[in-house]
mmCIF file of C-alpha atoms in Angstrom:
data_model
loop_
_atom_site.group_PDB
_atom_site.id
_atom_site.type_symbol
_atom_site.label_atom_id
_atom_site.label_comp_id
_atom_site.label_asym_id
_atom_site.label_seq_id
_atom_site.Cartn_x
_atom_site.Cartn_y
_atom_site.Cartn_z
ATOM 1 C CA MET A 230 -9.672 5.576 -36.334
ATOM 2 C CA VAL A 231 -6.324 4.282 -35.950
ATOM 3 C CA LYS A 232 -6.015 3.003 -32.229
ATOM 4 C CA ASN A 233 -2.971 3.826 -29.926
ATOM 5 C CA ASP A 234 -0.296 1.849 -28.915
ATOM 6 C CA ASN A 235 -1.453 2.455 -25.580
ATOM 7 C CA SER A 236 -5.350 1.575 -26.127
ATOM 8 C CA ILE A 237 -7.029 -0.732 -23.924
ATOM 9 C CA SER A 238 -8.692 -4.022 -26.353
ATOM 10 C CA SER A 239 -8.646 -6.664 -24.958
ATOM 11 C CA LEU A 240 -8.518 -8.451 -22.209
ATOM 12 C CA HIS A 241 -4.776 -9.016 -22.168
ATOM 13 C CA HIS A 242 -4.180 -5.048 -23.225
ATOM 14 C CA PHE A 243 -6.196 -4.685 -19.769
ATOM 15 C CA CYS A 244 -3.782 -6.785 -17.701
ATOM 16 C CA ASN A 245 -0.935 -5.644 -18.974
ATOM 17 C CA HIS A 246 -2.469 -1.903 -18.182
ATOM 18 C CA GLU A 247 -2.821 -3.037 -15.039
ATOM 19 C CA ALA A 248 1.014 -5.021 -14.704
ATOM 20 C CA GLY A 249 2.542 -1.425 -16.022
ATOM 21 C CA LYS A 250 0.059 0.284 -12.602
ATOM 22 C CA LEU A 251 1.213 -2.377 -9.916
ATOM 23 C CA THR A 252 5.204 -1.986 -11.570
ATOM 24 C CA SER A 253 5.014 1.994 -11.090
ATOM 25 C CA ILE A 254 3.078 1.795 -7.807
ATOM 26 C CA GLU A 255 6.236 -0.469 -6.024
ATOM 27 C CA THR A 256 8.169 1.268 -7.980
ATOM 28 C CA GLN A 257 6.883 4.675 -6.268
ATOM 29 C CA MET A 258 6.569 3.272 -2.755
ATOM 30 C CA LYS A 259 9.673 1.572 -2.480
ATOM 31 C CA GLN A 260 11.711 5.228 -2.195
ATOM 32 C CA ASN A 261 7.752 6.193 -0.080
ATOM 33 C CA LEU A 262 8.041 3.717 3.248
ATOM 34 C CA ARG A 263 12.188 4.694 3.321
ATOM 35 C CA GLU A 264 10.948 7.708 3.753
ATOM 36 C CA TRP A 265 8.092 6.763 6.074
ATOM 37 C CA ILE A 266 10.440 3.425 8.147
ATOM 38 C CA ILE A 267 12.313 7.135 9.323
ATOM 39 C CA LEU A 268 9.183 9.014 10.635
ATOM 40 C CA ALA A 269 8.248 6.419 12.869
ATOM 41 C CA ARG A 270 8.501 6.386 16.402
ATOM 42 C CA SER A 271 7.194 2.820 17.572
ATOM 43 C CA ARG A 272 10.014 0.565 17.572
ATOM 44 C CA GLN A 273 7.252 -2.065 16.332
ATOM 45 C CA LEU A 274 5.552 -0.067 13.367
ATOM 46 C CA ARG A 275 9.419 0.368 11.842
ATOM 47 C CA THR A 276 9.787 -3.291 12.796
ATOM 48 C CA ILE A 277 7.232 -3.743 10.650
ATOM 49 C CA LEU A 278 7.393 -1.243 7.850
ATOM 50 C CA TYR A 279 11.221 -2.680 7.213
ATOM 51 C CA ASP A 280 9.032 -6.134 6.709
ATOM 52 C CA TYR A 281 6.965 -4.048 3.947
ATOM 53 C CA HIS A 282 9.840 -2.618 2.262
ATOM 54 C CA ASP A 283 11.484 -6.115 1.627
ATOM 55 C CA VAL A 284 7.254 -7.091 0.629
ATOM 56 C CA VAL A 285 7.605 -4.040 -2.117
ATOM 57 C CA ARG A 286 11.036 -4.840 -3.162
ATOM 58 C CA GLN A 287 10.465 -8.315 -4.254
ATOM 59 C CA HIS A 288 7.124 -7.755 -5.403
ATOM 60 C CA ALA A 289 8.861 -4.974 -7.471
ATOM 61 C CA ALA A 290 11.769 -7.516 -8.832
ATOM 62 C CA LYS A 291 8.599 -10.002 -9.624
ATOM 63 C CA LEU A 292 6.933 -7.074 -11.063
ATOM 64 C CA GLU A 293 9.812 -6.574 -13.481
ATOM 65 C CA SER A 294 10.417 -10.541 -14.535
ATOM 66 C CA PHE A 295 7.167 -10.210 -15.126
ATOM 67 C CA TYR A 296 6.850 -7.113 -17.167
ATOM 68 C CA GLN A 297 10.506 -7.807 -19.416
ATOM 69 C CA GLU A 298 9.246 -11.385 -19.954
ATOM 70 C CA GLU A 299 4.822 -11.311 -20.787
ATOM 71 C CA VAL A 300 3.770 -7.510 -21.607
ATOM 72 C CA ASN A 301 4.404 -5.079 -24.017
ATOM 73 C CA ALA A 302 3.741 -2.117 -22.726
ATOM 74 C CA PRO A 303 4.782 0.807 -20.805
ATOM 75 C CA ILE A 304 4.967 0.930 -17.967
ATOM 76 C CA VAL A 305 2.106 2.884 -16.244
ATOM 77 C CA ILE A 306 1.458 6.000 -13.770
ATOM 78 C CA ASP A 307 -1.037 4.575 -11.315
ATOM 79 C CA ARG A 308 -2.565 8.788 -10.082
ATOM 80 C CA ALA A 309 -4.719 6.955 -7.672
ATOM 81 C CA LEU A 310 -1.407 6.239 -5.148
ATOM 82 C CA GLU A 311 -0.286 9.650 -5.778
ATOM 83 C CA ALA A 312 -3.011 10.998 -4.622
ATOM 84 C CA PHE A 313 -2.933 8.372 -2.158
ATOM 85 C CA VAL A 314 0.989 9.130 -1.308
ATOM 86 C CA LYS A 315 0.399 12.818 -1.491
ATOM 87 C CA GLU A 316 -2.852 12.969 1.201
ATOM 88 C CA ALA A 317 -0.224 10.768 3.489
ATOM 89 C CA ASN A 318 2.503 13.281 3.677
ATOM 90 C CA GLU A 319 0.344 16.391 3.920
ATOM 91 C CA LYS A 320 -1.748 14.277 7.019
ATOM 92 C CA ILE A 321 2.453 13.693 8.148
ATOM 93 C CA LYS A 322 3.418 16.734 7.860
ATOM 94 C CA GLN A 323 1.015 18.341 10.447
ATOM 95 C CA CYS A 324 0.979 15.382 13.125
ATOM 96 C CA SER A 325 3.461 16.938 15.825
ATOM 97 C CA ASP A 326 2.808 14.117 18.772
ATOM 98 C CA PRO A 327 4.945 10.874 18.062
ATOM 99 C CA GLU A 328 2.194 8.767 19.310
ATOM 100 C CA ILE A 329 -0.452 10.640 16.732
ATOM 101 C CA MET A 330 2.568 10.114 13.971
ATOM 102 C CA ASP A 331 2.626 6.557 14.743
ATOM 103 C CA ALA A 332 -1.578 6.272 13.916
ATOM 104 C CA CYS A 333 -1.432 8.928 11.145
ATOM 105 C CA LEU A 334 1.562 6.469 9.157
ATOM 106 C CA VAL A 335 -0.667 3.518 10.029
ATOM 107 C CA THR A 336 -3.862 4.962 8.248
ATOM 108 C CA CYS A 337 -2.027 6.371 5.621
ATOM 109 C CA ILE A 338 -0.187 3.253 4.793
ATOM 110 C CA GLN A 339 -3.006 1.049 5.803
ATOM 111 C CA ALA A 340 -5.093 2.945 2.422
ATOM 112 C CA ILE A 341 -2.953 2.783 0.099
ATOM 113 C CA ASN A 342 -2.397 -0.791 1.103
ATOM 114 C CA HIS A 343 -6.056 -2.028 1.196
ATOM 115 C CA PHE A 344 -6.427 -0.255 -3.079
ATOM 116 C CA LYS A 345 -2.922 -2.466 -3.659
ATOM 117 C CA ILE A 346 -5.130 -5.378 -2.392
ATOM 118 C CA LEU A 347 -7.982 -4.563 -4.353
ATOM 119 C CA LEU A 348 -4.739 -3.884 -7.789
ATOM 120 C CA TYR A 349 -3.364 -8.048 -7.246
ATOM 121 C CA LYS A 350 -6.879 -9.403 -6.758
ATOM 122 C CA THR A 351 -7.920 -8.260 -9.960
ATOM 123 C CA ALA A 352 -4.824 -8.477 -11.503
ATOM 124 C CA GLY A 353 -4.764 -12.305 -10.486
ATOM 125 C CA VAL A 354 -8.277 -12.808 -11.833
ATOM 126 C CA PHE A 355 -8.091 -11.454 -15.212
ATOM 127 C CA ALA A 356 -4.535 -13.731 -15.362
ATOM 128 C CA LYS A 357 -5.724 -16.446 -14.316
ATOM 129 C CA GLU A 358 -9.017 -15.567 -17.418
ATOM 130 C CA LEU A 359 -6.702 -15.192 -19.549
ATOM 131 C CA GLY A 360 -4.705 -18.507 -19.253
ATOM 132 C CA MET A 361 -1.565 -16.718 -17.691
ATOM 133 C CA GLU A 362 -0.824 -19.611 -14.633
ATOM 134 C CA LYS A 363 1.631 -18.359 -13.847
ATOM 135 C CA ALA A 364 1.031 -14.323 -14.085
ATOM 136 C CA ALA A 365 -2.369 -15.910 -11.325
ATOM 137 C CA ILE A 366 -0.514 -17.120 -9.105
ATOM 138 C CA THR A 367 2.471 -14.636 -8.825
ATOM 139 C CA PHE A 368 -0.313 -11.794 -7.949
ATOM 140 C CA ARG A 369 -2.570 -14.370 -5.544
ATOM 141 C CA GLU A 370 0.927 -14.642 -3.233
ATOM 142 C CA MET A 371 0.933 -10.933 -3.800
ATOM 143 C CA GLU A 372 -2.211 -10.028 -2.677
ATOM 144 C CA THR A 373 -1.909 -11.958 0.077
ATOM 145 C CA ASN A 374 1.222 -10.514 0.999
ATOM 146 C CA GLU A 375 -0.385 -6.830 0.943
ATOM 147 C CA LYS A 376 -3.154 -9.053 3.028
ATOM 148 C CA HIS A 377 -0.718 -10.209 5.561
ATOM 149 C CA ILE A 378 1.041 -6.093 6.016
ATOM 150 C CA ASP A 379 -2.064 -5.214 6.985
ATOM 151 C CA HIS A 380 -3.184 -7.872 9.782
ATOM 152 C CA CYS A 381 -0.015 -6.762 11.192
ATOM 153 C CA LEU A 382 -0.396 -3.120 10.854
ATOM 154 C CA SER A 383 -3.680 -3.769 12.915
ATOM 155 C CA GLN A 384 -2.702 -5.372 15.160
ATOM 156 C CA LEU A 385 -0.470 -3.497 16.282
ATOM 157 C CA THR A 386 -2.692 -0.762 15.881
ATOM 158 C CA GLN A 387 -5.535 -2.214 18.265
ATOM 159 C CA TYR A 388 -2.686 -3.490 20.528
ATOM 160 C CA ASP A 389 -0.202 -0.585 20.777
ATOM 161 C CA ILE A 390 -0.829 2.245 18.659
ATOM 162 C CA ASN A 391 -4.052 2.842 20.113
ATOM 163 C CA LYS A 392 -3.787 2.481 23.989
ATOM 164 C CA ASN A 393 -0.809 4.758 23.803
ATOM 165 C CA THR A 394 -2.766 6.986 21.627
ATOM 166 C CA GLN A 395 -5.877 6.710 24.219
ATOM 167 C CA ALA A 396 -3.433 6.881 26.954
ATOM 168 C CA LEU A 397 -2.111 10.654 25.712
ATOM 169 C CA LEU A 398 -5.680 11.634 25.692
ATOM 170 C CA ILE A 399 -6.218 11.501 29.211
ATOM 171 C CA ILE A 400 -3.126 12.752 30.240
ATOM 172 C CA THR A 401 -4.139 16.220 27.647
ATOM 173 C CA GLY A 402 -7.170 16.440 29.567
ATOM 174 C CA GLU A 403 -9.596 15.037 25.563
ATOM 175 C CA ASN A 404 -11.932 12.246 26.885
ATOM 176 C CA LEU A 405 -14.101 11.222 23.651
ATOM 177 C CA LYS A 406 -16.470 8.964 25.732
ATOM 178 C CA ASN A 407 -17.046 11.880 27.163
ATOM 179 C CA LYS A 408 -17.470 14.590 24.228
ATOM 180 C CA LYS A 409 -20.358 14.795 22.717
ATOM 181 C CA TYR A 410 -20.241 15.336 18.802
ATOM 182 C CA THR A 411 -22.634 17.521 17.144
ATOM 183 C CA SER A 412 -23.499 18.560 13.278
#
């Protein structure tokens, strides 16, 4: 049986494959974040998203450098990220209230962010196992950057967006604490 050039037959091939996915992910995220920044109503959320866009640009540049130095494989489109982005954009289109829009944006971006944390952590572990110290350090730094953004979004949600959403619920007469849910 002839092996496909894109086959994953070793840990090194798998690490290269994951690096290709991450390169594609960061490229896609640059575009999507630009669009989502425009939709954000909260000044604090826009600031965090601008910072995240800078982080994504830095990640993309580092990954391209790593890819040129270390990898001899094509960039791989990540279908999971495409699904996250598609779902995020569908949810965002359904949001008609600015306060809810910000909550929706944060939730969607954090889902993507958590996915990226997992990928960077895994890539870092594999790179270290392969003796690729420079790549392992880079992937760990990227994982740390993603965790920092996640923390900022969580703090914003806890102290700003949730309070604004709760105020909106009170104004519109929706009090979730008093609602009884049936299955």
